[in-house]
Tab-separated table of C-alpha atoms in Angstrom:
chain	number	residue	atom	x	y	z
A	1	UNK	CA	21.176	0.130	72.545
A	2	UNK	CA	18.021	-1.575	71.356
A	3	UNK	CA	18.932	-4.694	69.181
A	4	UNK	CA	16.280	-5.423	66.505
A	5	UNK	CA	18.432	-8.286	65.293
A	6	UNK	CA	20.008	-10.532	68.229
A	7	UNK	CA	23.097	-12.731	67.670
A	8	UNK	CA	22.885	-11.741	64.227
A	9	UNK	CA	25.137	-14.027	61.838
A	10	UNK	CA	25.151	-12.954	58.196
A	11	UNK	CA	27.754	-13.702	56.438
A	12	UNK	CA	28.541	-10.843	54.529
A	13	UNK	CA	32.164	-11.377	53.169
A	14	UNK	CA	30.511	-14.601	51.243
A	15	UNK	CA	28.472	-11.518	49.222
A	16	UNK	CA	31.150	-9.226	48.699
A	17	UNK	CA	32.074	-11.043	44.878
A	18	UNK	CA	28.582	-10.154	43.744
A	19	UNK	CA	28.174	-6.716	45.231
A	20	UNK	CA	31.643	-5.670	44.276
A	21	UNK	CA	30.223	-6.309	40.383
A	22	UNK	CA	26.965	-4.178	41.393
A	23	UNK	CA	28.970	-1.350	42.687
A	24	UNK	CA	31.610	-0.868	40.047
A	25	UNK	CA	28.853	-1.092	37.008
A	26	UNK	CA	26.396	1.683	39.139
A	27	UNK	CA	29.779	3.744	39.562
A	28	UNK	CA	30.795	3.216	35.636
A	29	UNK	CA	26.709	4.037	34.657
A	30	UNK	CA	26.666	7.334	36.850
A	31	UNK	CA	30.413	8.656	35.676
A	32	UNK	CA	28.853	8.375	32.323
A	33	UNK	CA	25.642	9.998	33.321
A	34	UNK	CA	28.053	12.413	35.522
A	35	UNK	CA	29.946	13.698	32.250
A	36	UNK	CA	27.235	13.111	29.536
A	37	UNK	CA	24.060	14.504	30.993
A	38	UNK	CA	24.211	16.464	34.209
A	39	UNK	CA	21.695	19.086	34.597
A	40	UNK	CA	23.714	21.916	35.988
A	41	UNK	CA	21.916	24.767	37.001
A	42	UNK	CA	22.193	28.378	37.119
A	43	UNK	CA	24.559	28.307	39.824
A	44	UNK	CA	27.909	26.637	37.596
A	45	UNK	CA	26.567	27.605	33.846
A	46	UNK	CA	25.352	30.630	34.348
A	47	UNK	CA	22.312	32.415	34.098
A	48	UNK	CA	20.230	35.319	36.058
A	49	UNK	CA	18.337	34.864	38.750
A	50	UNK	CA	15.448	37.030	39.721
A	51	UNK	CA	13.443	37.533	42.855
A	52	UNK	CA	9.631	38.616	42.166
A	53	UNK	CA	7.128	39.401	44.057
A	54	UNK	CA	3.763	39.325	43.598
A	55	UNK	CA	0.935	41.747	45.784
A	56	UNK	CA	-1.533	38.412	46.086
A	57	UNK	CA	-0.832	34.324	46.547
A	58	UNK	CA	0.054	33.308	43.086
A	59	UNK	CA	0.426	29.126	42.844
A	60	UNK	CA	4.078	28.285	41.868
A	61	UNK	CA	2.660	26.360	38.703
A	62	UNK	CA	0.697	29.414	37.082
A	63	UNK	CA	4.296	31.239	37.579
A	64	UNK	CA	6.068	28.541	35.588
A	65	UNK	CA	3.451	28.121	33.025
A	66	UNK	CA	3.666	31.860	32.237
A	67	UNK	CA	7.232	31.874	31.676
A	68	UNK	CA	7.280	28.756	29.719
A	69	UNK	CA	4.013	30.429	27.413
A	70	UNK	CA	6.787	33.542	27.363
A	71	UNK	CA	9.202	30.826	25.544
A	72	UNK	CA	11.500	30.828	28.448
A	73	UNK	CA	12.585	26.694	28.535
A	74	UNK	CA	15.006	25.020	31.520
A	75	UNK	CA	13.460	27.964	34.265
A	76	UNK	CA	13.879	27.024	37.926
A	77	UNK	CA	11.378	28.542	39.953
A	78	UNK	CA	10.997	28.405	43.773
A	79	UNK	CA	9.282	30.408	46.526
A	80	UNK	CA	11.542	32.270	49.296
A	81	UNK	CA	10.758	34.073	52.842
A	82	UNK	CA	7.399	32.893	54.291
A	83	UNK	CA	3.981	31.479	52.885
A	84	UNK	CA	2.496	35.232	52.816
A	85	UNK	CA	5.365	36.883	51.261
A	86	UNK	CA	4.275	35.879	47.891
A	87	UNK	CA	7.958	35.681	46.713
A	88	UNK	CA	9.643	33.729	44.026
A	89	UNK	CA	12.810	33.290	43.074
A	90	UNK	CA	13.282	32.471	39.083
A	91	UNK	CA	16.395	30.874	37.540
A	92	UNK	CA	17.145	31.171	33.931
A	93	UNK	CA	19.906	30.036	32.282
A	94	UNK	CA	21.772	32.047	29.547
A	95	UNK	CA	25.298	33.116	27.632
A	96	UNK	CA	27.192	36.107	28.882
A	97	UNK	CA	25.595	38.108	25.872
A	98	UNK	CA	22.250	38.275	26.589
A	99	UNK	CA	21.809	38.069	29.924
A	100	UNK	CA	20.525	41.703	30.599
A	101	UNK	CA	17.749	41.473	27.432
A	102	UNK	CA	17.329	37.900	28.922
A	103	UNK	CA	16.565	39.904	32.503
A	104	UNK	CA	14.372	42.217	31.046
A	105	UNK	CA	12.452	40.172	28.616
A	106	UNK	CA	10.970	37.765	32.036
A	107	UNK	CA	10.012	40.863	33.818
A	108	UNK	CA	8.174	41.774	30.589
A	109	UNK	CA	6.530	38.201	30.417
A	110	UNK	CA	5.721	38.330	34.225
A	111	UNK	CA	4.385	42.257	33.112
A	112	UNK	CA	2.331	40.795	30.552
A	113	UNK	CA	1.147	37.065	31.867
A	114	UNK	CA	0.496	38.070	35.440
A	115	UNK	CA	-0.894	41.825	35.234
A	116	UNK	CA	-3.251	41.066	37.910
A	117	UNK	CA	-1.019	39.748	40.463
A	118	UNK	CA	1.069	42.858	40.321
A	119	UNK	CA	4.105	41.414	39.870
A	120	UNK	CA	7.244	43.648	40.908
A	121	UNK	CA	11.458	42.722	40.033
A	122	UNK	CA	13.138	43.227	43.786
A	123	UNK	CA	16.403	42.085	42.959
A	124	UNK	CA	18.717	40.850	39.706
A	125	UNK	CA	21.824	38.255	40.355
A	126	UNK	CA	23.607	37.321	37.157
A	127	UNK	CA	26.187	34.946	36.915
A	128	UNK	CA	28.149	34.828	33.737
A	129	UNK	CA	29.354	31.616	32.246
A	130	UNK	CA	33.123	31.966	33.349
A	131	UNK	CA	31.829	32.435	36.676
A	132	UNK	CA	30.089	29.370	36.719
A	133	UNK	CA	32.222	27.242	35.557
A	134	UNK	CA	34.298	28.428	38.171
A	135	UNK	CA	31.855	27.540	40.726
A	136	UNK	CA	31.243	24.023	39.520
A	137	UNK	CA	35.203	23.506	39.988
A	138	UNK	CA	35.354	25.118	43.522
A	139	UNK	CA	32.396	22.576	44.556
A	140	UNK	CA	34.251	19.496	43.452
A	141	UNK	CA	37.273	20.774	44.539
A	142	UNK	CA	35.484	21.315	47.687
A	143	UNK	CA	34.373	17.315	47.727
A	144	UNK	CA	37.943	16.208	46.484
A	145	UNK	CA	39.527	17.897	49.878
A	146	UNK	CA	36.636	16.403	51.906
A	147	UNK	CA	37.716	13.077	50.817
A	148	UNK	CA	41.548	13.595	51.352
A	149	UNK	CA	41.505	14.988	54.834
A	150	UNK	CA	38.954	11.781	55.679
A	151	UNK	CA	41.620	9.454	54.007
A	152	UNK	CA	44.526	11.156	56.479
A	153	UNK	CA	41.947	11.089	59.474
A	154	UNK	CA	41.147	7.388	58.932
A	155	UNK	CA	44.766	6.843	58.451
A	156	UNK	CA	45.832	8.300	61.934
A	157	UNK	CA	42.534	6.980	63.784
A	158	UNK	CA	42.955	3.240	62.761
A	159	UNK	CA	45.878	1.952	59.914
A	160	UNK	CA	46.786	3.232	56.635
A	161	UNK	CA	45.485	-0.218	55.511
A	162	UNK	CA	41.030	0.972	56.004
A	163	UNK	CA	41.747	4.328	54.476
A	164	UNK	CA	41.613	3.131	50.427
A	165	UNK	CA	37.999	1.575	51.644
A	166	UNK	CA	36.872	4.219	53.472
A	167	UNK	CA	38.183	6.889	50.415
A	168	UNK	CA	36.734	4.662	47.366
A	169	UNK	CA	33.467	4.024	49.678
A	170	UNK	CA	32.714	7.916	49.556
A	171	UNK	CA	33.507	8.008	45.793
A	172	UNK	CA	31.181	5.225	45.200
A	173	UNK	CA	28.617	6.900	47.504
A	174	UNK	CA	29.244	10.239	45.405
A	175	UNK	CA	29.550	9.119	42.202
A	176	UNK	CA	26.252	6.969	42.281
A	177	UNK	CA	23.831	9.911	43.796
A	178	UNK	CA	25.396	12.172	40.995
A	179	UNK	CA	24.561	9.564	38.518
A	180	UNK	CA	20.460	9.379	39.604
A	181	UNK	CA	20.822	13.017	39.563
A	182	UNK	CA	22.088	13.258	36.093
A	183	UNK	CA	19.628	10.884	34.868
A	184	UNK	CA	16.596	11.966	36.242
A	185	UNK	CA	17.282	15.182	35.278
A	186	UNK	CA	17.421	16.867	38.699
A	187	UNK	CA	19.413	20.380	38.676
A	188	UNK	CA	23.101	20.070	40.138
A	189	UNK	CA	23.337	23.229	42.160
A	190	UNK	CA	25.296	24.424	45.219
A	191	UNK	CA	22.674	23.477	47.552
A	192	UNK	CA	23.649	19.441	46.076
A	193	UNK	CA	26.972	20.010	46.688
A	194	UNK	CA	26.301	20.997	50.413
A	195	UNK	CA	24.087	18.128	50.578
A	196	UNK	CA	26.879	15.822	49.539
A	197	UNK	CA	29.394	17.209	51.827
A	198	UNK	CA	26.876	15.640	54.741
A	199	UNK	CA	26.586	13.055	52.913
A	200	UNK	CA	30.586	12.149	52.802
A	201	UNK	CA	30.218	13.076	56.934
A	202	UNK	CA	27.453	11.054	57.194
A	203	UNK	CA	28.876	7.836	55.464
A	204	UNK	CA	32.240	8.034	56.813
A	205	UNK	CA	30.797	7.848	60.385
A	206	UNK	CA	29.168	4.528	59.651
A	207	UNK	CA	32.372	2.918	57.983
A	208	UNK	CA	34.561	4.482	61.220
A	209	UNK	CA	31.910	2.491	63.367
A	210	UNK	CA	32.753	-0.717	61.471
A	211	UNK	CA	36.286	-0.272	61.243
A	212	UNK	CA	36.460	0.554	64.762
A	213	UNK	CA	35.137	-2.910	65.735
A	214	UNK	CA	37.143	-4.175	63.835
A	215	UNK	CA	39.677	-3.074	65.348
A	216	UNK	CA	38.929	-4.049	68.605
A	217	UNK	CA	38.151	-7.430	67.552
A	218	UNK	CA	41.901	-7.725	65.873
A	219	UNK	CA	43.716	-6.030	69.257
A	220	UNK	CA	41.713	-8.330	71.735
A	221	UNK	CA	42.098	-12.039	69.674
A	222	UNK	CA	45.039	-11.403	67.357
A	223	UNK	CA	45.124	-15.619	66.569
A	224	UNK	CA	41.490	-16.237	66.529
A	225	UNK	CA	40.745	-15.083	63.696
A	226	UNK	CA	41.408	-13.685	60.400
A	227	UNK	CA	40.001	-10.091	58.926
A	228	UNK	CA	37.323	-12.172	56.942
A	229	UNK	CA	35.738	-13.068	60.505
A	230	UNK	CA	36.840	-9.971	62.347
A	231	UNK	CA	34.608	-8.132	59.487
A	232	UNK	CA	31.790	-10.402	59.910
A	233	UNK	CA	31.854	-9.877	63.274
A	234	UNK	CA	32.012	-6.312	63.215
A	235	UNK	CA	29.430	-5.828	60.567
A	236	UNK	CA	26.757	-8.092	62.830
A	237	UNK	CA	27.523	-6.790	66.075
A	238	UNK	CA	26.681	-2.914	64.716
A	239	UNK	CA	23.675	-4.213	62.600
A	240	UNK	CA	20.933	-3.477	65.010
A	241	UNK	CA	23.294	0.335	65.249
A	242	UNK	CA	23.058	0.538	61.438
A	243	UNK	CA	19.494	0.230	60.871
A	244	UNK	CA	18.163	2.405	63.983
A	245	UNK	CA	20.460	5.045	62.885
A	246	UNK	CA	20.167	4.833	59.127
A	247	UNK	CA	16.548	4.471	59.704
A	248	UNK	CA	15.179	7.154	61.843
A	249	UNK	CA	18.067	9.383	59.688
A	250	UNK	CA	16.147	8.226	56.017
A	251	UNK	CA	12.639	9.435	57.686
A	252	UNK	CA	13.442	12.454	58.952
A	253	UNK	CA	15.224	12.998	55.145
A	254	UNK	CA	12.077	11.612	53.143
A	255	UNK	CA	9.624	13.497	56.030
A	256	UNK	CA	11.733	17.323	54.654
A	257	UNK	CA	11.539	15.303	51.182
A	258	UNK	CA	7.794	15.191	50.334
A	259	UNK	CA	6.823	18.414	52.836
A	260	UNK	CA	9.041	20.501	53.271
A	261	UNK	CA	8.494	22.229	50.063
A	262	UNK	CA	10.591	22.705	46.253
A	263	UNK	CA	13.457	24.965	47.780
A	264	UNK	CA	14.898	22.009	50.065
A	265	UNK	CA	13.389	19.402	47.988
A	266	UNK	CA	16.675	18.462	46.027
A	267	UNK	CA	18.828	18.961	49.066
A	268	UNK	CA	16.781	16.153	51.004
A	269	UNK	CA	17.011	13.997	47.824
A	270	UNK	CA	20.368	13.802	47.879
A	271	UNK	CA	20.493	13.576	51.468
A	272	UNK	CA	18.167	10.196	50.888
A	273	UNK	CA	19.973	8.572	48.322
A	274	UNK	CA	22.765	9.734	50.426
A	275	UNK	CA	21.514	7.558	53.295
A	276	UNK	CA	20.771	4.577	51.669
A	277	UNK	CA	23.769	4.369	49.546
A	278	UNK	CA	26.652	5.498	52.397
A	279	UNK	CA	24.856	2.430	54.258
A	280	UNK	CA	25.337	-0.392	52.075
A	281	UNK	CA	28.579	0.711	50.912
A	282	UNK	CA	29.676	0.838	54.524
A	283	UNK	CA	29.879	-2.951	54.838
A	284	UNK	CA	29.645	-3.579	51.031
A	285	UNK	CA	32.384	-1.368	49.364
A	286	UNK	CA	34.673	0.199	51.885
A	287	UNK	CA	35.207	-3.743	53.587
A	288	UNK	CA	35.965	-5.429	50.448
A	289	UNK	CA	38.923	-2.799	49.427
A	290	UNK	CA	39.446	-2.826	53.126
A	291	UNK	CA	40.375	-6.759	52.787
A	292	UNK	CA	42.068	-6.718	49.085
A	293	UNK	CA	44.620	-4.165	50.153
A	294	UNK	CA	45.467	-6.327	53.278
A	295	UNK	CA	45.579	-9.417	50.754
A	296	UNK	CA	48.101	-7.121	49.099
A	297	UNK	CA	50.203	-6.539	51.300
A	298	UNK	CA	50.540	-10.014	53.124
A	299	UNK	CA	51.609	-10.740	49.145
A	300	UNK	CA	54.187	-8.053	49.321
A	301	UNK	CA	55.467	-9.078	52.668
A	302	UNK	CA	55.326	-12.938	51.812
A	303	UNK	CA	57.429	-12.116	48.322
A	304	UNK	CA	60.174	-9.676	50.238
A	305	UNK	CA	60.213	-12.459	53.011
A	306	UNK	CA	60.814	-15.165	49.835
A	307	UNK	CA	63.430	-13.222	48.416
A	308	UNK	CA	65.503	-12.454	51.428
């Protein structure tokens, strides 16, 4: 493996008291955002979406400012299929009540704003409210199993002692992208939820590669050191590993980011922040709890020892 940094010797434990602060206020700031002012989109509040096509190229902005001169506010709009298709896909949020009127009052705007591109309705989806909602809970439930299984996985793989680290690393890791999300506005839809089920794969591997040196490291010189060193160790001797994977992984993220056009654009957003969050929490969050619960239980096993 190429090492960018040789004989690296940070001492990262030394930062932990600062970046343990960081992390908990960023985690308290997005649960607020998370709960307060999440932009969910059609998807889990429901809403209709319709596909449209158009018989010549029609620029994605005319589209949207035709629908928002129709009075239609909060409308996603994306192209689908290839460049020549002419195809759009428009997401507009509304109550189980008016959802058909809401249907046929944007294919009258499109009728009326676009006459000359011809535009033609090819498909309805509506998703009521109750639906919705239901989706929203089936995504999180989907994270909240994600996170359990990894929490029995890391149990079996190393000691029940790295699991809380590795678990409350991925909640950080979670919790902070769905904070930026909230609070720049960005819709939550299940194409984010996807993206931050590779994101809990993607950070877990990096904390496993830690831990797992770790663990070597406490096998091979069980009275040379404590876990303090062992996680110094650990965390320099994979540094160089770190940043060439977390690296080339960010560019190809930000490459799909800025070109590959709207309909992934949120996906690789997520999959950034995703990247550069599971990263420093790796060494920064999941070692710290990693340590305190070992603290913990030498405590516990010092006081029954005490008492016997």
């Amino acid at each position: 493996m190429v090492e960018f940094i040789k004989n690296a010797n940070f001492d990262f434990v030394s930062k932990f008291k600062f970046t343990s602060v960081l992390s908990i206020g960023l985690v308290v700031i997005s649960l607020f955002g998370l709960f307060s002012k999440m932009n969910y989109g059609v998807d889990f509040r429901g809403g209709a979406e319709i596909q449209v096509k158009f018989a010549e190229a029609l620029p994605l902005e005319a589209l949207r400012k035709s629908l928002k001169s129709g009075g239609f506010k909060n409308v996603s709009v994306q192209t689908i299929g290839e460049k020549g298709d002419n195809e759009f896909l428009v997401k507009v949020p509304g109550d189980e009540k008016n959802l058909n009127a809401l249907t046929e009052s944007v294919g009258t705007a499109l009728k009326t704003g676009l006459a000359d591109s011809a535009p033609k309705v090819r498909k309805v989806d509506i998703v009521g409210p109750k639906a919705g909602a239901s989706l929203r809970i089936a995504g999180f439930q989907a994270m909240g199993w994600a996170l359990i299984v990894i929490m029995i996985y890391i149990g079996l793989r190393f000691d029940f002692k790295y699991s809380p680290g590795a678990i409350v690393a991925l909640f950080h890791d979670v919790s902070i992208i769905l904070g930026i999300f909230a609070f720049t506005g960005t819709e939550f839809t299940l194409q984010t939820v996807a993206a931050l089920l590779a994101v809990i794969g993607y950070s877990v591997n990096d904390t496993v590669v830690i831990y797992d040196r770790v663990r070597e490291h406490e096998e091979r010189e069980p009275d040379v050191g404590d876990l303090v060193t062992f996680i110094n160790r650990a965390a320099n001797e994979t540094l160089s590993r770190t940043i060439l994977t977390s690296g080339t992984t960010l560019f190809v993220a930000l490459s799909m980011f800025f070109f590959g056009g709207l309909a992934i654009k949120d996906f690789f957003f997520a999959i950034s922040l995703g990247v550069l969050v599971g990263t420093y929490s790796s060494i920064f969050v999941a070692a710290p709890v990693t340590l305190l619960f070992d603290t913990l239980k030498k405590k516990n096993e010092f006081s029954v020892k005490a008492n016997a």
